[in-house]
XYZ file of C-alpha atoms in Angstrom:
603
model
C 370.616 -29.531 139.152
C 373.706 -27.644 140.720
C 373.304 -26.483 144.226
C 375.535 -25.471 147.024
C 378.526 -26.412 144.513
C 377.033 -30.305 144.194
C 375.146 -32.180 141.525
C 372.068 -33.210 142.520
C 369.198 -35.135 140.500
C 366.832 -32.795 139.069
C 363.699 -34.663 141.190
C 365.719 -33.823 144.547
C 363.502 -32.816 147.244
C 364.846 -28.819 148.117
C 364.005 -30.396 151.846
C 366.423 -33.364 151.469
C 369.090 -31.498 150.201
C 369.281 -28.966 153.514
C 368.876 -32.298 156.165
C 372.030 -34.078 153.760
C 374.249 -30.686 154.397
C 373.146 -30.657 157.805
C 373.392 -33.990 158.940
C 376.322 -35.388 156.467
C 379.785 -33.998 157.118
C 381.007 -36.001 154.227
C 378.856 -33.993 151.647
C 379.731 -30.874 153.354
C 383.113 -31.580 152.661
C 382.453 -31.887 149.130
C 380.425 -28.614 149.120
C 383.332 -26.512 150.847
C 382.820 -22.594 150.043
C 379.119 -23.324 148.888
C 377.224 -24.655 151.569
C 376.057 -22.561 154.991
C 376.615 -23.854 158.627
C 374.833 -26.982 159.900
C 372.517 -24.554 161.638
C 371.504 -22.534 158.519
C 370.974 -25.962 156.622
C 368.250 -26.843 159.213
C 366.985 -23.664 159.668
C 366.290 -23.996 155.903
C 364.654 -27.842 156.052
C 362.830 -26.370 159.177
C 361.017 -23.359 157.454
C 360.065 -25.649 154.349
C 358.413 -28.335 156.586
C 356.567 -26.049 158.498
C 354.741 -22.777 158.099
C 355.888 -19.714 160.367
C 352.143 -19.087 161.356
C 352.555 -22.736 163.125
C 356.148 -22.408 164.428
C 357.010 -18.713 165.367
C 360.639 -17.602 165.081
C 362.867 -15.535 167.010
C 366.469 -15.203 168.121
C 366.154 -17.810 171.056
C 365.080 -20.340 168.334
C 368.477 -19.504 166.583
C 370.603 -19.911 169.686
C 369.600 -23.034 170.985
C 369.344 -24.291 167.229
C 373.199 -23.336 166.516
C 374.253 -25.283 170.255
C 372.274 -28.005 169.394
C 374.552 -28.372 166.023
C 377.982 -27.709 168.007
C 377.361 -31.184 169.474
C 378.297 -32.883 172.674
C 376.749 -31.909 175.791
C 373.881 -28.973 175.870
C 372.555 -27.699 179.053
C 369.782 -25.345 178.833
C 368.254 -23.396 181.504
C 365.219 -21.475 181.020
C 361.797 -19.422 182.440
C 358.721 -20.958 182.159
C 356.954 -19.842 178.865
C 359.995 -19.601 176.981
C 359.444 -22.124 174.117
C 362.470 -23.709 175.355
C 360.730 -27.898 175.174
C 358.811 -26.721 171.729
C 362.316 -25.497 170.047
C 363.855 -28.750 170.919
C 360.817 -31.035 170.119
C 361.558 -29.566 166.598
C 365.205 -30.310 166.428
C 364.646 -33.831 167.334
C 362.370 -34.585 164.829
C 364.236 -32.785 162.153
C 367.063 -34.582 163.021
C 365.168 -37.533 162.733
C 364.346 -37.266 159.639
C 367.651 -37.103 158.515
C 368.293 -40.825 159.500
C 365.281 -42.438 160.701
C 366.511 -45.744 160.333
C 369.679 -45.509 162.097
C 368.303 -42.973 164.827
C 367.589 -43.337 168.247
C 366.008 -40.516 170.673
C 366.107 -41.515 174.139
C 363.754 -38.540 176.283
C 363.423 -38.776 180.005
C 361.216 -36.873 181.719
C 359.405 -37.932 185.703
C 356.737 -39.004 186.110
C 356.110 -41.334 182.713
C 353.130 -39.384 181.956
C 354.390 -36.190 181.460
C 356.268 -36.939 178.392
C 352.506 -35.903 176.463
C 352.612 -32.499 178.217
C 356.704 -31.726 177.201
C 358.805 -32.073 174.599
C 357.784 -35.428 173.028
C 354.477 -33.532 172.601
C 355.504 -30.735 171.056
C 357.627 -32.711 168.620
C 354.168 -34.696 167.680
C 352.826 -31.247 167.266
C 355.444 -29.620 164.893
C 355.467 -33.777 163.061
C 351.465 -32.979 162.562
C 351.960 -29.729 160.410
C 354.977 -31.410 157.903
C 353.584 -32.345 154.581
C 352.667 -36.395 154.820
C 355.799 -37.763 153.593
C 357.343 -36.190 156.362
C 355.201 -37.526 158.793
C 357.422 -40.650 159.661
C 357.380 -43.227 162.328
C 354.762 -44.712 164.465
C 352.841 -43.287 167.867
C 352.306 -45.805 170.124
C 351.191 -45.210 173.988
C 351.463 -48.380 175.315
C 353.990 -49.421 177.490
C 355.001 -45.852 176.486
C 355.291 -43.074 174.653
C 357.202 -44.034 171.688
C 357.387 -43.067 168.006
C 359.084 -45.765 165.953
C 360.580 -45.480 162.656
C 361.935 -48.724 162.741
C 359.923 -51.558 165.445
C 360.993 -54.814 166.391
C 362.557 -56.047 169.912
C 366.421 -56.930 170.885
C 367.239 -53.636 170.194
C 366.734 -52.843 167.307
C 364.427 -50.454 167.398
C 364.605 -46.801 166.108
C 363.124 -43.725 166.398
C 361.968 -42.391 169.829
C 362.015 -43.707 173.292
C 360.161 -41.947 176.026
C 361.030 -43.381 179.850
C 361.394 -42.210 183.319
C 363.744 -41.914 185.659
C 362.796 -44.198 188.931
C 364.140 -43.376 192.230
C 366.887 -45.903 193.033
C 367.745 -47.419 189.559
C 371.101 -46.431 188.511
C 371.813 -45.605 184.460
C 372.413 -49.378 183.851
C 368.905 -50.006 184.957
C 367.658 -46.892 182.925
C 369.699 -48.054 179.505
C 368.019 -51.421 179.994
C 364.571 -49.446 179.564
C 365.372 -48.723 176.645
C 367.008 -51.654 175.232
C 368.020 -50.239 172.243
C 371.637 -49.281 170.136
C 371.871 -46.895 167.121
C 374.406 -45.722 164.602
C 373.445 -41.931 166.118
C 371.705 -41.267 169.566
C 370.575 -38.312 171.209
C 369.481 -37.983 175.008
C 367.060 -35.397 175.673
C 366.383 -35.013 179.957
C 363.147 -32.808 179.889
C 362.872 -30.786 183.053
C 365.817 -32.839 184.601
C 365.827 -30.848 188.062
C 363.099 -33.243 188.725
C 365.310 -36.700 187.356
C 367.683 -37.829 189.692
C 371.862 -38.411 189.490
C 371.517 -41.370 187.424
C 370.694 -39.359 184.214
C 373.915 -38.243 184.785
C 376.000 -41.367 183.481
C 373.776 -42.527 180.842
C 375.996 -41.021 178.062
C 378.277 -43.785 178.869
C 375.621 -46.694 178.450
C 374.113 -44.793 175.424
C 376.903 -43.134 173.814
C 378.942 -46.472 172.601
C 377.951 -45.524 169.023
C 380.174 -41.884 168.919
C 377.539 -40.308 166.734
C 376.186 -38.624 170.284
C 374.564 -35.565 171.961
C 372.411 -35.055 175.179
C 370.485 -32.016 176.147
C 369.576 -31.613 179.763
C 366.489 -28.801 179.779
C 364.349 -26.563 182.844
C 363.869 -24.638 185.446
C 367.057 -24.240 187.166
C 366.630 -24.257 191.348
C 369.845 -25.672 192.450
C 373.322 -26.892 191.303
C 372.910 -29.756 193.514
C 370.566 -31.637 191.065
C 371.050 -33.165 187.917
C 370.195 -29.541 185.947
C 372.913 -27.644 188.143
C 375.549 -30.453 187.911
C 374.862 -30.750 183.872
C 375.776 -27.197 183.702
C 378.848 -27.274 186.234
C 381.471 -24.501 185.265
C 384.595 -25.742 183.768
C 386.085 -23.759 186.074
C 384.192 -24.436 188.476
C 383.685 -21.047 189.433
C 379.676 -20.393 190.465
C 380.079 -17.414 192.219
C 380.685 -15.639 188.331
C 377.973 -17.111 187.055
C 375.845 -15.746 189.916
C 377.869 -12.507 189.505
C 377.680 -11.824 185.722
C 374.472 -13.593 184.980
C 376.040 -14.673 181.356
C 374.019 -16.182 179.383
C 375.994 -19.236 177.987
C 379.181 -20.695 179.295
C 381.424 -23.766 178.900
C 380.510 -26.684 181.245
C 382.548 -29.870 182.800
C 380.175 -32.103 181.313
C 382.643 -33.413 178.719
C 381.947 -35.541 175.619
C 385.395 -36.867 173.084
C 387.160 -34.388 175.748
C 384.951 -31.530 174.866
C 383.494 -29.589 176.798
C 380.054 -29.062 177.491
C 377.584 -25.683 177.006
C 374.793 -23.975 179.167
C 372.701 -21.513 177.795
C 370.173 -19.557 179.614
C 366.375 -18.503 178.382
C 366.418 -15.257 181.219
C 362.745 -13.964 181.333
C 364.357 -10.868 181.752
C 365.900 -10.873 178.246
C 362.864 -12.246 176.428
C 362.175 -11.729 172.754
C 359.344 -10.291 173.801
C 360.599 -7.187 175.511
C 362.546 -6.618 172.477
C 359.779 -4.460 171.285
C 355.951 -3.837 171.407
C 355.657 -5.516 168.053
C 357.677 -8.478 169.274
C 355.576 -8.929 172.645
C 352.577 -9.039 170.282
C 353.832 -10.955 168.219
C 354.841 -13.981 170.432
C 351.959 -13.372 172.922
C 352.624 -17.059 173.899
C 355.885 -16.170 175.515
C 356.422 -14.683 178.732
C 355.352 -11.262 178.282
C 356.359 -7.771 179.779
C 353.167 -8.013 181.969
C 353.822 -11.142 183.610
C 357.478 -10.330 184.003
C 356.118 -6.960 186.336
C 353.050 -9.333 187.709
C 355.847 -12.010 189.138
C 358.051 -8.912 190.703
C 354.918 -7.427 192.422
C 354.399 -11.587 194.014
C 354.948 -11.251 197.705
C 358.750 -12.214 198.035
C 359.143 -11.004 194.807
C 362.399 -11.043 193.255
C 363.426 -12.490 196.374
C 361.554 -15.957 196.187
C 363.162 -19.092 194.379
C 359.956 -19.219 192.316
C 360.824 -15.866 190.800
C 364.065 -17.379 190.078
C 363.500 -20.230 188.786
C 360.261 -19.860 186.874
C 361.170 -16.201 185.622
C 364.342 -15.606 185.246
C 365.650 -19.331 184.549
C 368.556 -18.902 186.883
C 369.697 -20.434 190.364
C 369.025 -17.898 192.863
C 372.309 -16.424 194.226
C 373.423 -17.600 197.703
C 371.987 -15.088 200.304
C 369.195 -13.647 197.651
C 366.357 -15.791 198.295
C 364.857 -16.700 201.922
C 365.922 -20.912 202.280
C 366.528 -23.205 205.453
C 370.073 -23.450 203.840
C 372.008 -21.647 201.370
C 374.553 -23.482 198.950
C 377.130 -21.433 200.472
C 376.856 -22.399 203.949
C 376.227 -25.900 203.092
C 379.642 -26.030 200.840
C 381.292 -24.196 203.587
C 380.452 -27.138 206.041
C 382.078 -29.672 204.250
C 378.211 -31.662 205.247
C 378.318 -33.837 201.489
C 381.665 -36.088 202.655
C 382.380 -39.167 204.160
C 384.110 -38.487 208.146
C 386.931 -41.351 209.033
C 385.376 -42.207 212.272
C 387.584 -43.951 214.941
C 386.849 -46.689 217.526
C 383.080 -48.040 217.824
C 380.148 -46.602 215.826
C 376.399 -47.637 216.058
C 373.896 -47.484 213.188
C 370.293 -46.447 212.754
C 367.838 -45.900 210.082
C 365.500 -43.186 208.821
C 362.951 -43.622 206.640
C 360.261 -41.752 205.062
C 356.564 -43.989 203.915
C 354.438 -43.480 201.074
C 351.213 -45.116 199.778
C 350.783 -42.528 197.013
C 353.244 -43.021 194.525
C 356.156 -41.772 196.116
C 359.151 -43.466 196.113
C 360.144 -44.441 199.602
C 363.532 -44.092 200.918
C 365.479 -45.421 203.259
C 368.987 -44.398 205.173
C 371.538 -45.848 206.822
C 372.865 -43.481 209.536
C 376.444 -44.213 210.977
C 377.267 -42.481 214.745
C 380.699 -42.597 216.108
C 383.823 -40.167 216.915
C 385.681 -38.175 215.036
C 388.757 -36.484 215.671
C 388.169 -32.227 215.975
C 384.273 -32.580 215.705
C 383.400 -35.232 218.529
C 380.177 -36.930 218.133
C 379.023 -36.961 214.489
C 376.502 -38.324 212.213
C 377.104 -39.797 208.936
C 375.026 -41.125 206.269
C 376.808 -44.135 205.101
C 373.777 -45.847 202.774
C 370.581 -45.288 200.590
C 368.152 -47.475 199.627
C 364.493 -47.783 198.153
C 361.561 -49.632 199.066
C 359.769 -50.548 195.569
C 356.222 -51.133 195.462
C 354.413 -52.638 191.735
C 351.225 -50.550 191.995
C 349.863 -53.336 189.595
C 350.010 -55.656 192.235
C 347.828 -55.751 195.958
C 348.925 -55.083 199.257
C 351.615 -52.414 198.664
C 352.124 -52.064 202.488
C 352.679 -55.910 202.300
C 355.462 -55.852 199.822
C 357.185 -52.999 201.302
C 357.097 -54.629 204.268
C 358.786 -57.753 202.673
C 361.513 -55.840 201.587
C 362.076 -53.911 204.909
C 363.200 -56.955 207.448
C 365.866 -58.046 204.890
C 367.161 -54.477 204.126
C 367.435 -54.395 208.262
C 369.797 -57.743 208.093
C 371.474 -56.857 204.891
C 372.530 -53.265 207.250
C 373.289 -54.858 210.383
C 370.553 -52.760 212.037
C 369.605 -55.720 214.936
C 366.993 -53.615 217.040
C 363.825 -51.961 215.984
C 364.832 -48.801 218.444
C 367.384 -48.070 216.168
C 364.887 -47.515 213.228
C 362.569 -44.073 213.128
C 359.742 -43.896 210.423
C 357.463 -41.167 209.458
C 354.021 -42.121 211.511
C 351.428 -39.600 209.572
C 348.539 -40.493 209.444
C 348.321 -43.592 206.582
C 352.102 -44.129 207.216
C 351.430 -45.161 210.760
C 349.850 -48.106 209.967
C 352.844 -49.151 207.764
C 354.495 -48.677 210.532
C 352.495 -51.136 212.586
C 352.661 -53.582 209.710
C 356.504 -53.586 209.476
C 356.578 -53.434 213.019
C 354.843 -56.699 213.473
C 356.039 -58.728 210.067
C 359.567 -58.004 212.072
C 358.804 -58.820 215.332
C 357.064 -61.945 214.256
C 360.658 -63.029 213.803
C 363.270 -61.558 216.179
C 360.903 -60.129 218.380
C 363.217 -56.967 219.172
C 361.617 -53.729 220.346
C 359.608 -50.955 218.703
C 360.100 -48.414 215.435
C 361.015 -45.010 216.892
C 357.801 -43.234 215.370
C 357.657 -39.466 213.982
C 354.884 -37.766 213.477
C 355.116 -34.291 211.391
C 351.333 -33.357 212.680
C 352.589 -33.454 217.006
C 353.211 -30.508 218.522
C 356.757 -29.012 218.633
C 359.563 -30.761 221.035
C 360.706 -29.327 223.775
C 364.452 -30.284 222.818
C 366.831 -26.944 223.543
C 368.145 -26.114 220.459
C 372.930 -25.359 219.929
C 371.967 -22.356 218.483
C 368.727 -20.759 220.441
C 368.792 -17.786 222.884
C 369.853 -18.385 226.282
C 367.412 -17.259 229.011
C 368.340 -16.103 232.543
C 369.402 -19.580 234.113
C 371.497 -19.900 230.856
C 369.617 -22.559 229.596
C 368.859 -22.241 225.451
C 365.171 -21.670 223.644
C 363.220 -24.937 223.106
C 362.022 -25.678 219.701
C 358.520 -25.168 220.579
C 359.554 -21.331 221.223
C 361.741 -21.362 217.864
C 359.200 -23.101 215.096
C 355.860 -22.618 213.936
C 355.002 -26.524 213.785
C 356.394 -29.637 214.336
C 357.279 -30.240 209.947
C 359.452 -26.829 210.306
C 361.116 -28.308 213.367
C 362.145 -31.633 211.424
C 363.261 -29.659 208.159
C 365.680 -27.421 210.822
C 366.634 -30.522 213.055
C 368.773 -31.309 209.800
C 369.978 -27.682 209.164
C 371.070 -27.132 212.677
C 373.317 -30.442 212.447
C 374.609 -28.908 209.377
C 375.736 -25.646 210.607
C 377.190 -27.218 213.910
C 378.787 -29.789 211.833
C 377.371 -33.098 213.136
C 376.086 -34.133 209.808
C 377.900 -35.401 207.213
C 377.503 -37.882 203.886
C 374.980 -36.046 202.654
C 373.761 -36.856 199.068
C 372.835 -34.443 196.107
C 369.077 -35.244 196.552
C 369.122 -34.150 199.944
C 371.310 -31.143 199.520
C 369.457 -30.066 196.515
C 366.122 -29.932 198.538
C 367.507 -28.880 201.742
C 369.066 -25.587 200.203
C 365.902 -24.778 197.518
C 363.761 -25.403 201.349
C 362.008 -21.900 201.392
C 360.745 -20.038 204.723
C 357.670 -18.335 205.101
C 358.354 -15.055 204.978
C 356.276 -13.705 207.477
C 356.859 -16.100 210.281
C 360.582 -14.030 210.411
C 358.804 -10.738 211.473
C 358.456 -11.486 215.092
C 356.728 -14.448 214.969
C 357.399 -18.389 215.043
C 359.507 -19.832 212.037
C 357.577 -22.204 209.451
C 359.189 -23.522 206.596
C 357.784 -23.501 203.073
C 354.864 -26.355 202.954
C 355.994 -29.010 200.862
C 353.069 -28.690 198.568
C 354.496 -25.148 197.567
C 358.104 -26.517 197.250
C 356.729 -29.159 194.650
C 355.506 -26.603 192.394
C 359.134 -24.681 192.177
C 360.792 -28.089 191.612
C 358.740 -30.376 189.135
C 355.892 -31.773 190.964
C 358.815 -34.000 192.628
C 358.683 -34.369 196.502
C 361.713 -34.229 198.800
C 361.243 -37.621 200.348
C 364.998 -38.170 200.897
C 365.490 -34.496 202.745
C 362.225 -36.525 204.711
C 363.922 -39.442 205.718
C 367.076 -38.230 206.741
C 365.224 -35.609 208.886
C 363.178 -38.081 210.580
C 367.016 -40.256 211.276
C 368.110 -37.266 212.314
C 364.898 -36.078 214.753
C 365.321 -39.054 216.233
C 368.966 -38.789 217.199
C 369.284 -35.611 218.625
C 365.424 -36.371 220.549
C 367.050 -39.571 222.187
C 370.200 -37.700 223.016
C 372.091 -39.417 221.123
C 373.702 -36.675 218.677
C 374.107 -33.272 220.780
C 374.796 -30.130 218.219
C 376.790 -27.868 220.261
C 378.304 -27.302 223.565
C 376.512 -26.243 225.686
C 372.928 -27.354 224.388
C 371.096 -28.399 227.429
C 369.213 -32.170 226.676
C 365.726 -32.817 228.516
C 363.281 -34.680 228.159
C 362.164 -35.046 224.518
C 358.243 -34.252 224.719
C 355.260 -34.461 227.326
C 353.090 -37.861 226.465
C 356.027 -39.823 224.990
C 355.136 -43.093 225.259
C 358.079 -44.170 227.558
C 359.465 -46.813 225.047
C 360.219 -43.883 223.110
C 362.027 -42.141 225.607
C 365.924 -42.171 225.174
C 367.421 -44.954 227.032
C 370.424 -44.418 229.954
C 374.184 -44.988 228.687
C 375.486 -48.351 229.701
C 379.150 -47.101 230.704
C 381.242 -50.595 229.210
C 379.203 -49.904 225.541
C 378.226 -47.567 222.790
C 379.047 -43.856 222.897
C 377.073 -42.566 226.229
C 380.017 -42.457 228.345
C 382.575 -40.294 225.971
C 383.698 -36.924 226.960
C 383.741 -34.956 224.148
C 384.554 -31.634 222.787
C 382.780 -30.479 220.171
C 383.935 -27.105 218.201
C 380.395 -24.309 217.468
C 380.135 -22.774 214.423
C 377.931 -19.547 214.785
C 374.669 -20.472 213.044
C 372.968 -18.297 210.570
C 374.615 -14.891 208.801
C 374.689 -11.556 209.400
């Protein structure tokens, strides 16, 4: 049998033939001026596994089909109800098929469980309509997803690996997961604005072989995260990409010195406002209805939801209603390390969890700096771990927390603040007392997002008729707005620095409630609202720093601004709370210093 130019045996599956030209470059060398692209190869094994009644076609399927042959680094950012996990569920598996012996497909996704809800689902899906011998590989659930075409331990198994990415572990830790090497491997991050930096680096622990690809998928909210860095201009230029809305573009993420690609699913160029025909036709996609439904949503096209979730894009700077935009937070220069001269102190902010969350803890250096005075700098990052299999997770935390306080020097309690709600206040306690038990050394400055708003004058509030600047209590809503801004007026008056891409990610996708602008108090967006823009994920670092940060400038010890007048923090402070005089001979109280005001806020 002659095809595409080659001899083939006459029993030749039609199917195998399209995965060899696809996946072989050797036959496709033989077959020059007779075979199609890689793309139209699989397009071809694709439509003969599966009927078009179970997998619906249109021109989206063809893009990201045709970047997902080109190779090397994919980005793809995309609108909710856009097919975007079920196109690339079937790639995978074709691909696959094509090797399954010498194949390994690493998907990440947080948390664990959701790998049955995204694209490892949807590849089981598309794997469930293939005739049966193309149903390879085995579905396990247990210790995880998996579905292995070749098992066995040492790595040497093939097929696909489903893990997470855990707060704290760095891409060593999340190769070792897997534990795995193949001839060919292919990273898939599913929804990786929710996945943290060390996604980033695991081509270089994974991609040993050469026979490599990664594709970073979701719902873009910020180029601080792992989706916004993956799809980094390679000229770095944002503002164009925020200008001309184009919908691909070459990235920095390089692979064999090749650079990377984004594409873009925009709800606003949907298949399915192609035509009336075509909006019937894929009724699963986002339709023209919900497209008008989200624009009609209070906030509207302004809202990061509409952004994100509809249009697949990054809001612009300026266009949506946040704490922070990525403009003014570049512009501050708040993400480097300061060279700080003469003595500096440190102190720790932490935010607790009993839920799940991961818990996070930072090291806070103050000290001098020449042109900006006074300044705080986050020097450190690390993570309580709690096994949820175990008893006593307040116990083991606690374990963990008296060392981490040697291992950073930190030598008094008062130098510590932790989040104090509710259930975390009795962490608190037990932390405070497995310490003390010890060294005996003071108390954990406690914050509490449920108190009442501080009384703290804020750099940038009005001045009333004796001069003296608004309190907070006359600025915010409630006392969780007033911690969220605590860390966005340090940013603006440049007292913050060292800032990492989890915090700068969440600070700057922070939304305000609308409302609360129109004469009223300002409240920031809940945090329960913010977790359904950004994965489910919670900003627990943007947490701790805040509470580091609340309890700096409420013990005097950081002072944003000029001519920001310092009283006493709040009424019913218990008094070991209450900021401590300057000893003259020590520490920072008795410097005279000069500290430069940048206006807050835009016209």
């Amino acid at each position: 049998m002659i095809k595409y130019g080659l001899q083939w045996a006459d029993e030749t599956d039609p199917i195998a033939i399209e995965l060899a030209l696809y996946s072989r470059d050797d036959i496709r060398e033989r077959a020059a001026g007779h075979c199609l692209s890689k793309w139209e190869h699989m397009r071809n094994a694709i439509k003969m596994l599966v009927p078009e009644n179970v997998f619906a076609w249109h021109r989206w399927v063809d893009k990201l089909g045709e970047e997902w042959c080109r190779g090397g680094c994919l980005t793809v950012w995309g609108a909710g109800s856009t097919t975007k996990s079920g196109i690339l569920g079937m790639l995978a598996y074709v691909d696959l098929l094509c090797a399954p012996k010498d194949t390994l497909t690493v998907m990440v996704t947080n948390p664990l469980e959701k790998h049955w809800d995204r694209c490892f689902s949807k590849m089981l899906q598309w794997r469930g309509a293939m005739p049966d011998r193309y149903k390879i590989g085995k579905i396990t659930k247990h210790p995880k997803p998996q579905l292995l075409t070749v098992e066995g331990q040492d790595g040497s198994r093939m097929g696909v690996v489903c893990i997470s990415n855990d707060q704290g572990e760095s891409s060593a830790d999340m190769a070792k997961k897997v534990g795995a090497h193949a001839k060919r491997v292919r990273l898939i991050v599913d929804e990786a604005q929710g996945c943290t930096d060390a996604v980033m680096g695991l081509k270089m622990n994974l991609g040993a072989s050469g026979d490599y690809q990664e594709v970073f998928i979701g719902n873009p909210t910020s180029w601080q995260n792992p989706l916004g860095l993956h799809a980094m201009p390679l000229d770095g230029d944002k503002k164009r990409i925020h200008d001309e809305e184009p919908d691909e573009w070459d990235t920095a993420s390089l692979w064999d010195d090749q650079p990377g690609r984004c594409i873009v699913f925009d709800g606003k160029r949907c298949p399915t406002l192609d035509s009336p025909e075509e909006a019937k036709r894929l009724g699963f996609m986002l339709s023209p209805r919900m497209l008008k439904q989200a624009q009609s949503m209070p906030g509207g096209e302004n809202s990061i939801y509409y952004w994100s979730q509809v249009r697949g894009r990054i809001p612009p700077a300026g266009m949506c209603v946040t704490v922070l935009s990525e403009l003014d937070l570049d512009a501050s220069g708040c993400k480097v390390q300061v060279p700080f001269q003469g003595q500096t102190h440190d102190y720790v902010g932490g935010d607790l969890s009993l839920g799940g969350d991961k818990v996070p803890m930072y090291r806070i250096r103050v000290g001098s700096v020449a042109g900006l005075g006074v300044v705080a700098c986050i020097v450190a990052r690390h993570y309580l771990t709690v096994d949820i299999t175990k008893p006593d997770a307040t116990g083991q935390m606690s374990k963990q927390f008296g060392p981490l306080l040697k291992r950073w020097q930190i030598h008094r309690l008062e130098d510590v603040a932790l989040e104090a709600s509710g259930q975390q206040g009795a962490i608190v306690d037990t932390f405070e007392r497995d310490v003390n038990g010890a060294t005996g050394n003071g108390r954990i400055y406690r914050v509490k997002s449920e108190h009442a708003v501080s009384e703290r004058r804020l750099s940038y509030g009005k001045k009333d008729t004796r001069g003296k600047r608004e309190m907070a209590k006359e600025r915010y809503k409630d006392r969780a707005s007033e911690l969220v801004m605590n860390i966005v007026e340090c940013v603006y008056q440049r007292c913050l620095f060292g800032i990492d891409n989890e915090v700068a990610a969440q600070v700057t996708t922070r939304g305000i409630d609308e409302g609360s602008l129109e004469g009223g108090l300002l409240k920031v967006q809940t945090k329960k609202k913010w977790r359904e823009s950004n994965g489910d994920q919670s900003p627990d670092e943007m947490d701790a720093v805040a509470v580091g940060i609340t309890m700096l400038l409420e013990k005097g010890i950081l002072k944003p601004g000029r001519d920001t007048q310092v009283e006493p923090v709040r009424e019913g402070l218990e008094e070991w709370m209450l900021p401590k005089p300057p000893t003259p001979s020590k520490g920072l109280g008795n410097r005279k210093v000069v500290v430069t005001v940048r206006k807050w806020g835009r016209n």
